[in-house]
């Protein structure tokens, strides 16, 4: 089922689905709320009118999208008192879904003095933010690092060409930023779970996902954020992050090669830092883009009062974005199944245990795309379609290549 063995730690699958979620936290454990809107949910349809949405790319389509943005924006203004913050960079605050970097979500952010712009993976499963730092083996460009399939080159040649012309990714260097200092081992931010590097006389950290890891010391520097109005007001926030000198596994070429931005609940995560400093409300929204659209992240977004909520299952020792699912619907087929699931943006596929797994696979169609020029035939990718989407997928697949198998 997987055509690559791991992303950060798991395997890959080509299912792009966009959803919108908002993590909303109160002052104490137990008051977290959570809201998820799948793009086909009634709430999103209310904004988007997806079924009756004008054809993508037309003026009417963008008018409808702009109207939806205004609706969301107005509701958010009504709901929040503090302004929300977002990433600040020369490229904009958008988040991107990058298939060449393990199908994860990425954003540009800027750090240090003078500031450098990094292209980081967004990871709800970890708390720490780290950047490649004074390293020699780490990646500077991503397209040269991955195997690009011939078919993709043929189709997206123009996109690839413009990507290749982009400047190399920067590497962070504490000695090149006037605002950078190592985090002392006796700092309260160093915490009981971290070590102390005598070589650097600084607090050390280790982030690992199986054979993929980032280790070295923690440093303090300035993260440049901005308000979400245009032009943005810059908000400089002192933060602590990992200076990743020692990178292994996928961090060298496959995923999160220019740093990872931890969005977990621990105090060291940037959303927690922003809330603890009183800069924004203790919540954030992450709107996933797809291969054809961009997403966004907003710190302090409290969502709309109309949103429905579900609590997080919080384990005091290691709080995660863990929710209880009570029902699954595939089209009109609804079943009551109760199980707990984690939201983890470091994995590019969803997985379910039985009986949820069987219910879902029995209600969708699978399209496998094989490269039959090689022996044995090699799986290029596969897609999953809801029954009523089949015709569109079928047409697309056969147009792309004549090697698709319906299962
Ligand atoms: C730090 O700055 C020096 C001088 O400008 C430059 O040569 C070096 O490449 C920089 N280091 C990093 C890691 O960017
Ligand atoms: C940490 O140690 C340094 C010197 O080693 C000392 O000046 C500083 O006050 C200490 N900080 C804390 C928070 O203990
Ligand atoms: C942030 O990103 C959104 C989505 O692309 C865009 O509409 C908005 O204008 C951006 N805001 C700023 C301040 O750049
Ligand atoms: C880098 O990390 C790997 C895995 O954690 C470790 O085996 C190796 O010793 C580290 N190298 C250095 C120079 O710290
Ligand atoms: C997190 O920060 C808050 C506010 O600074 C503090 O009250 C709390 O004890 C911290 N929690 C941990 C686990 O360090
Ligand atoms: C999610 O929370 C439930 C209930 O607290 C727990 O049993 C389960 O192990 C958690 N799952 C993960 C993946 O953390
Ligand atoms: C609903 O899903 C179940 C479990 O896969 C299946 O047995 C049943 O036929 C489905 N019902 C409809 C109406 O598709």
JSON list of N, CA and C in Angstrom, two decimals, residues 265-315:
[
{"chain": "A", "resi": 265, "resn": "UNK", "atom": "N", "xyz": [1.09, 20.86, 22.35]},
{"chain": "A", "resi": 265, "resn": "UNK", "atom": "CA", "xyz": [0.50, 21.62, 23.46]},
{"chain": "A", "resi": 265, "resn": "UNK", "atom": "C", "xyz": [1.50, 22.00, 24.54]},
{"chain": "A", "resi": 266, "resn": "UNK", "atom": "N", "xyz": [2.69, 21.42, 24.51]},
{"chain": "A", "resi": 266, "resn": "UNK", "atom": "CA", "xyz": [3.66, 21.69, 25.57]},
{"chain": "A", "resi": 266, "resn": "UNK", "atom": "C", "xyz": [4.06, 23.17, 25.60]},
{"chain": "A", "resi": 267, "resn": "UNK", "atom": "N", "xyz": [4.62, 23.62, 26.73]},
{"chain": "A", "resi": 267, "resn": "UNK", "atom": "CA", "xyz": [4.99, 25.03, 26.90]},
{"chain": "A", "resi": 267, "resn": "UNK", "atom": "C", "xyz": [6.01, 25.52, 25.88]},
{"chain": "A", "resi": 268, "resn": "UNK", "atom": "N", "xyz": [6.82, 24.64, 25.36]},
{"chain": "A", "resi": 268, "resn": "UNK", "atom": "CA", "xyz": [7.90, 25.07, 24.46]},
{"chain": "A", "resi": 268, "resn": "UNK", "atom": "C", "xyz": [7.38, 25.34, 23.05]},
{"chain": "A", "resi": 269, "resn": "UNK", "atom": "N", "xyz": [6.17, 24.87, 22.72]},
{"chain": "A", "resi": 269, "resn": "UNK", "atom": "CA", "xyz": [5.66, 25.07, 21.36]},
{"chain": "A", "resi": 269, "resn": "UNK", "atom": "C", "xyz": [5.34, 26.55, 21.14]},
{"chain": "A", "resi": 270, "resn": "UNK", "atom": "N", "xyz": [5.49, 27.02, 19.92]},
{"chain": "A", "resi": 270, "resn": "UNK", "atom": "CA", "xyz": [5.30, 28.45, 19.64]},
{"chain": "A", "resi": 270, "resn": "UNK", "atom": "C", "xyz": [3.86, 28.91, 19.96]},
{"chain": "A", "resi": 271, "resn": "UNK", "atom": "N", "xyz": [2.81, 28.12, 19.61]},
{"chain": "A", "resi": 271, "resn": "UNK", "atom": "CA", "xyz": [1.47, 28.57, 20.00]},
{"chain": "A", "resi": 271, "resn": "UNK", "atom": "C", "xyz": [1.35, 28.78, 21.51]},
{"chain": "A", "resi": 272, "resn": "UNK", "atom": "N", "xyz": [1.99, 27.89, 22.31]},
{"chain": "A", "resi": 272, "resn": "UNK", "atom": "CA", "xyz": [1.94, 28.04, 23.76]},
{"chain": "A", "resi": 272, "resn": "UNK", "atom": "C", "xyz": [2.74, 29.27, 24.20]},
{"chain": "A", "resi": 273, "resn": "UNK", "atom": "N", "xyz": [3.90, 29.49, 23.57]},
{"chain": "A", "resi": 273, "resn": "UNK", "atom": "CA", "xyz": [4.72, 30.65, 23.92]},
{"chain": "A", "resi": 273, "resn": "UNK", "atom": "C", "xyz": [3.93, 31.94, 23.66]},
{"chain": "A", "resi": 274, "resn": "UNK", "atom": "N", "xyz": [3.28, 32.01, 22.50]},
{"chain": "A", "resi": 274, "resn": "UNK", "atom": "CA", "xyz": [2.52, 33.23, 22.15]},
{"chain": "A", "resi": 274, "resn": "UNK", "atom": "C", "xyz": [1.40, 33.46, 23.14]},
{"chain": "A", "resi": 275, "resn": "UNK", "atom": "N", "xyz": [0.73, 32.38, 23.55]},
{"chain": "A", "resi": 275, "resn": "UNK", "atom": "CA", "xyz": [-0.38, 32.51, 24.50]},
{"chain": "A", "resi": 275, "resn": "UNK", "atom": "C", "xyz": [0.14, 32.86, 25.89]},
{"chain": "A", "resi": 276, "resn": "UNK", "atom": "N", "xyz": [1.24, 32.21, 26.31]},
{"chain": "A", "resi": 276, "resn": "UNK", "atom": "CA", "xyz": [1.78, 32.48, 27.64]},
{"chain": "A", "resi": 276, "resn": "UNK", "atom": "C", "xyz": [2.32, 33.91, 27.76]},
{"chain": "A", "resi": 277, "resn": "UNK", "atom": "N", "xyz": [2.77, 34.48, 26.63]},
{"chain": "A", "resi": 277, "resn": "UNK", "atom": "CA", "xyz": [3.22, 35.87, 26.65]},
{"chain": "A", "resi": 277, "resn": "UNK", "atom": "C", "xyz": [2.04, 36.83, 26.56]},
{"chain": "A", "resi": 278, "resn": "UNK", "atom": "N", "xyz": [0.83, 36.30, 26.41]},
{"chain": "A", "resi": 278, "resn": "UNK", "atom": "CA", "xyz": [-0.36, 37.15, 26.32]},
{"chain": "A", "resi": 278, "resn": "UNK", "atom": "C", "xyz": [-0.49, 37.85, 24.98]},
{"chain": "A", "resi": 279, "resn": "UNK", "atom": "N", "xyz": [0.22, 37.36, 23.95]},
{"chain": "A", "resi": 279, "resn": "UNK", "atom": "CA", "xyz": [0.16, 38.02, 22.64]},
{"chain": "A", "resi": 279, "resn": "UNK", "atom": "C", "xyz": [-1.11, 37.66, 21.87]},
{"chain": "A", "resi": 280, "resn": "UNK", "atom": "N", "xyz": [-1.53, 36.42, 22.02]},
{"chain": "A", "resi": 280, "resn": "UNK", "atom": "CA", "xyz": [-2.74, 35.96, 21.32]},
{"chain": "A", "resi": 280, "resn": "UNK", "atom": "C", "xyz": [-3.51, 35.03, 22.25]},
{"chain": "A", "resi": 281, "resn": "UNK", "atom": "N", "xyz": [-4.75, 34.74, 21.88]},
{"chain": "A", "resi": 281, "resn": "UNK", "atom": "CA", "xyz": [-5.54, 33.76, 22.63]},
{"chain": "A", "resi": 281, "resn": "UNK", "atom": "C", "xyz": [-4.88, 32.39, 22.51]},
{"chain": "A", "resi": 282, "resn": "UNK", "atom": "N", "xyz": [-5.14, 31.51, 23.45]},
{"chain": "A", "resi": 282, "resn": "UNK", "atom": "CA", "xyz": [-4.51, 30.19, 23.47]},
{"chain": "A", "resi": 282, "resn": "UNK", "atom": "C", "xyz": [-5.23, 29.24, 22.52]},
{"chain": "A", "resi": 283, "resn": "UNK", "atom": "N", "xyz": [-5.10, 29.50, 21.24]},
{"chain": "A", "resi": 283, "resn": "UNK", "atom": "CA", "xyz": [-5.75, 28.66, 20.22]},
{"chain": "A", "resi": 283, "resn": "UNK", "atom": "C", "xyz": [-5.09, 28.98, 18.88]},
{"chain": "A", "resi": 284, "resn": "UNK", "atom": "N", "xyz": [-5.23, 28.10, 17.94]},
{"chain": "A", "resi": 284, "resn": "UNK", "atom": "CA", "xyz": [-4.76, 28.42, 16.59]},
{"chain": "A", "resi": 284, "resn": "UNK", "atom": "C", "xyz": [-5.61, 27.66, 15.59]},
{"chain": "A", "resi": 285, "resn": "UNK", "atom": "N", "xyz": [-5.64, 28.15, 14.37]},
{"chain": "A", "resi": 285, "resn": "UNK", "atom": "CA", "xyz": [-6.34, 27.40, 13.32]},
{"chain": "A", "resi": 285, "resn": "UNK", "atom": "C", "xyz": [-5.34, 27.05, 12.24]},
{"chain": "A", "resi": 286, "resn": "UNK", "atom": "N", "xyz": [-5.53, 25.89, 11.69]},
{"chain": "A", "resi": 286, "resn": "UNK", "atom": "CA", "xyz": [-4.65, 25.41, 10.62]},
{"chain": "A", "resi": 286, "resn": "UNK", "atom": "C", "xyz": [-5.57, 24.96, 9.50]},
{"chain": "A", "resi": 287, "resn": "UNK", "atom": "N", "xyz": [-5.52, 25.67, 8.40]},
{"chain": "A", "resi": 287, "resn": "UNK", "atom": "CA", "xyz": [-6.38, 25.35, 7.27]},
{"chain": "A", "resi": 287, "resn": "UNK", "atom": "C", "xyz": [-5.49, 24.72, 6.21]},
{"chain": "A", "resi": 288, "resn": "UNK", "atom": "N", "xyz": [-5.69, 23.45, 5.94]},
{"chain": "A", "resi": 288, "resn": "UNK", "atom": "CA", "xyz": [-4.81, 22.74, 5.02]},
{"chain": "A", "resi": 288, "resn": "UNK", "atom": "C", "xyz": [-5.12, 23.10, 3.57]},
{"chain": "A", "resi": 289, "resn": "UNK", "atom": "N", "xyz": [-4.07, 23.39, 2.82]},
{"chain": "A", "resi": 289, "resn": "UNK", "atom": "CA", "xyz": [-4.24, 23.56, 1.39]},
{"chain": "A", "resi": 289, "resn": "UNK", "atom": "C", "xyz": [-4.15, 22.20, 0.71]},
{"chain": "A", "resi": 290, "resn": "UNK", "atom": "N", "xyz": [-4.32, 22.19, -0.60]},
{"chain": "A", "resi": 290, "resn": "UNK", "atom": "CA", "xyz": [-4.17, 20.94, -1.34]},
{"chain": "A", "resi": 290, "resn": "UNK", "atom": "C", "xyz": [-3.12, 21.21, -2.42]},
{"chain": "A", "resi": 291, "resn": "UNK", "atom": "N", "xyz": [-2.93, 20.29, -3.34]},
{"chain": "A", "resi": 291, "resn": "UNK", "atom": "CA", "xyz": [-1.92, 20.54, -4.35]},
{"chain": "A", "resi": 291, "resn": "UNK", "atom": "C", "xyz": [-2.30, 21.71, -5.24]},
{"chain": "A", "resi": 292, "resn": "UNK", "atom": "N", "xyz": [-3.59, 22.07, -5.26]},
{"chain": "A", "resi": 292, "resn": "UNK", "atom": "CA", "xyz": [-3.98, 23.18, -6.14]},
{"chain": "A", "resi": 292, "resn": "UNK", "atom": "C", "xyz": [-4.40, 24.43, -5.37]},
{"chain": "A", "resi": 293, "resn": "UNK", "atom": "N", "xyz": [-4.32, 24.40, -4.05]},
{"chain": "A", "resi": 293, "resn": "UNK", "atom": "CA", "xyz": [-4.70, 25.60, -3.31]},
{"chain": "A", "resi": 293, "resn": "UNK", "atom": "C", "xyz": [-3.82, 25.75, -2.08]},
{"chain": "A", "resi": 294, "resn": "UNK", "atom": "N", "xyz": [-3.71, 26.95, -1.58]},
{"chain": "A", "resi": 294, "resn": "UNK", "atom": "CA", "xyz": [-2.87, 27.17, -0.41]},
{"chain": "A", "resi": 294, "resn": "UNK", "atom": "C", "xyz": [-3.71, 27.12, 0.86]},
{"chain": "A", "resi": 295, "resn": "UNK", "atom": "N", "xyz": [-3.03, 26.91, 1.99]},
{"chain": "A", "resi": 295, "resn": "UNK", "atom": "CA", "xyz": [-3.72, 26.91, 3.27]},
{"chain": "A", "resi": 295, "resn": "UNK", "atom": "C", "xyz": [-3.23, 28.08, 4.09]},
{"chain": "A", "resi": 296, "resn": "UNK", "atom": "N", "xyz": [-3.61, 28.10, 5.36]},
{"chain": "A", "resi": 296, "resn": "UNK", "atom": "CA", "xyz": [-3.09, 29.16, 6.22]},
{"chain": "A", "resi": 296, "resn": "UNK", "atom": "C", "xyz": [-3.10, 28.71, 7.67]},
{"chain": "A", "resi": 297, "resn": "UNK", "atom": "N", "xyz": [-2.30, 29.41, 8.45]},
{"chain": "A", "resi": 297, "resn": "UNK", "atom": "CA", "xyz": [-2.25, 29.14, 9.87]},
{"chain": "A", "resi": 297, "resn": "UNK", "atom": "C", "xyz": [-2.42, 30.48, 10.58]},
{"chain": "A", "resi": 298, "resn": "UNK", "atom": "N", "xyz": [-3.25, 30.49, 11.64]},
{"chain": "A", "resi": 298, "resn": "UNK", "atom": "CA", "xyz": [-3.45, 31.74, 12.37]},
{"chain": "A", "resi": 298, "resn": "UNK", "atom": "C", "xyz": [-3.39, 31.45, 13.87]},
{"chain": "A", "resi": 299, "resn": "UNK", "atom": "N", "xyz": [-2.45, 32.09, 14.52]},
{"chain": "A", "resi": 299, "resn": "UNK", "atom": "CA", "xyz": [-2.30, 31.93, 15.97]},
{"chain": "A", "resi": 299, "resn": "UNK", "atom": "C", "xyz": [-3.26, 32.86, 16.68]},
{"chain": "A", "resi": 300, "resn": "UNK", "atom": "N", "xyz": [-4.00, 32.32, 17.63]},
{"chain": "A", "resi": 300, "resn": "UNK", "atom": "CA", "xyz": [-4.96, 33.14, 18.38]},
{"chain": "A", "resi": 300, "resn": "UNK", "atom": "C", "xyz": [-6.33, 33.16, 17.73]},
{"chain": "A", "resi": 301, "resn": "UNK", "atom": "N", "xyz": [-6.49, 32.40, 16.63]},
{"chain": "A", "resi": 301, "resn": "UNK", "atom": "CA", "xyz": [-7.80, 32.33, 15.99]},
{"chain": "A", "resi": 301, "resn": "UNK", "atom": "C", "xyz": [-8.75, 31.55, 16.89]},
{"chain": "A", "resi": 302, "resn": "UNK", "atom": "N", "xyz": [-9.83, 32.19, 17.32]},
{"chain": "A", "resi": 302, "resn": "UNK", "atom": "CA", "xyz": [-10.76, 31.48, 18.19]},
{"chain": "A", "resi": 302, "resn": "UNK", "atom": "C", "xyz": [-11.97, 30.94, 17.43]},
{"chain": "A", "resi": 303, "resn": "UNK", "atom": "N", "xyz": [-11.92, 31.05, 16.11]},
{"chain": "A", "resi": 303, "resn": "UNK", "atom": "CA", "xyz": [-13.00, 30.48, 15.32]},
{"chain": "A", "resi": 303, "resn": "UNK", "atom": "C", "xyz": [-14.27, 31.29, 15.46]},
{"chain": "A", "resi": 304, "resn": "UNK", "atom": "N", "xyz": [-15.36, 30.73, 15.02]},
{"chain": "A", "resi": 304, "resn": "UNK", "atom": "CA", "xyz": [-16.62, 31.45, 15.08]},
{"chain": "A", "resi": 304, "resn": "UNK", "atom": "C", "xyz": [-17.49, 30.87, 16.19]},
{"chain": "A", "resi": 305, "resn": "UNK", "atom": "N", "xyz": [-18.37, 31.69, 16.75]},
{"chain": "A", "resi": 305, "resn": "UNK", "atom": "CA", "xyz": [-19.24, 31.18, 17.82]},
{"chain": "A", "resi": 305, "resn": "UNK", "atom": "C", "xyz": [-20.15, 30.06, 17.32]},
{"chain": "A", "resi": 306, "resn": "UNK", "atom": "N", "xyz": [-20.31, 29.98, 16.00]},
{"chain": "A", "resi": 306, "resn": "UNK", "atom": "CA", "xyz": [-21.22, 28.97, 15.44]},
{"chain": "A", "resi": 306, "resn": "UNK", "atom": "C", "xyz": [-20.59, 27.59, 15.39]},
{"chain": "A", "resi": 307, "resn": "UNK", "atom": "N", "xyz": [-19.27, 27.55, 15.55]},
{"chain": "A", "resi": 307, "resn": "UNK", "atom": "CA", "xyz": [-18.59, 26.26, 15.38]},
{"chain": "A", "resi": 307, "resn": "UNK", "atom": "C", "xyz": [-19.02, 25.26, 16.44]},
{"chain": "A", "resi": 308, "resn": "UNK", "atom": "N", "xyz": [-19.12, 24.02, 16.01]},
{"chain": "A", "resi": 308, "resn": "UNK", "atom": "CA", "xyz": [-19.38, 22.96, 16.98]},
{"chain": "A", "resi": 308, "resn": "UNK", "atom": "C", "xyz": [-18.04, 22.54, 17.56]},
{"chain": "A", "resi": 309, "resn": "UNK", "atom": "N", "xyz": [-18.06, 21.98, 18.75]},
{"chain": "A", "resi": 309, "resn": "UNK", "atom": "CA", "xyz": [-16.80, 21.64, 19.42]},
{"chain": "A", "resi": 309, "resn": "UNK", "atom": "C", "xyz": [-16.82, 20.22, 19.92]},
{"chain": "A", "resi": 310, "resn": "UNK", "atom": "N", "xyz": [-15.64, 19.67, 20.05]},
{"chain": "A", "resi": 310, "resn": "UNK", "atom": "CA", "xyz": [-15.50, 18.39, 20.71]},
{"chain": "A", "resi": 310, "resn": "UNK", "atom": "C", "xyz": [-14.26, 18.47, 21.60]},
{"chain": "A", "resi": 311, "resn": "UNK", "atom": "N", "xyz": [-14.28, 17.88, 22.79]},
{"chain": "A", "resi": 311, "resn": "UNK", "atom": "CA", "xyz": [-13.11, 18.03, 23.68]},
{"chain": "A", "resi": 311, "resn": "UNK", "atom": "C", "xyz": [-11.94, 17.16, 23.24]},
{"chain": "A", "resi": 312, "resn": "UNK", "atom": "N", "xyz": [-10.73, 17.54, 23.65]},
{"chain": "A", "resi": 312, "resn": "UNK", "atom": "CA", "xyz": [-9.57, 16.68, 23.46]},
{"chain": "A", "resi": 312, "resn": "UNK", "atom": "C", "xyz": [-9.51, 15.69, 24.61]},
{"chain": "A", "resi": 313, "resn": "UNK", "atom": "N", "xyz": [-9.03, 14.48, 24.32]},
{"chain": "A", "resi": 313, "resn": "UNK", "atom": "CA", "xyz": [-8.74, 13.51, 25.38]},
{"chain": "A", "resi": 313, "resn": "UNK", "atom": "C", "xyz": [-7.33, 13.82, 25.87]},
{"chain": "A", "resi": 314, "resn": "UNK", "atom": "N", "xyz": [-7.23, 14.46, 27.02]},
{"chain": "A", "resi": 314, "resn": "UNK", "atom": "CA", "xyz": [-5.91, 14.90, 27.46]},
{"chain": "A", "resi": 314, "resn": "UNK", "atom": "C", "xyz": [-5.31, 13.95, 28.46]},
{"chain": "A", "resi": 315, "resn": "UNK", "atom": "N", "xyz": [-4.12, 13.48, 28.12]},
{"chain": "A", "resi": 315, "resn": "UNK", "atom": "CA", "xyz": [-3.35, 12.71, 29.10]},
{"chain": "A", "resi": 315, "resn": "UNK", "atom": "C", "xyz": [-2.34, 13.69, 29.67]}
]
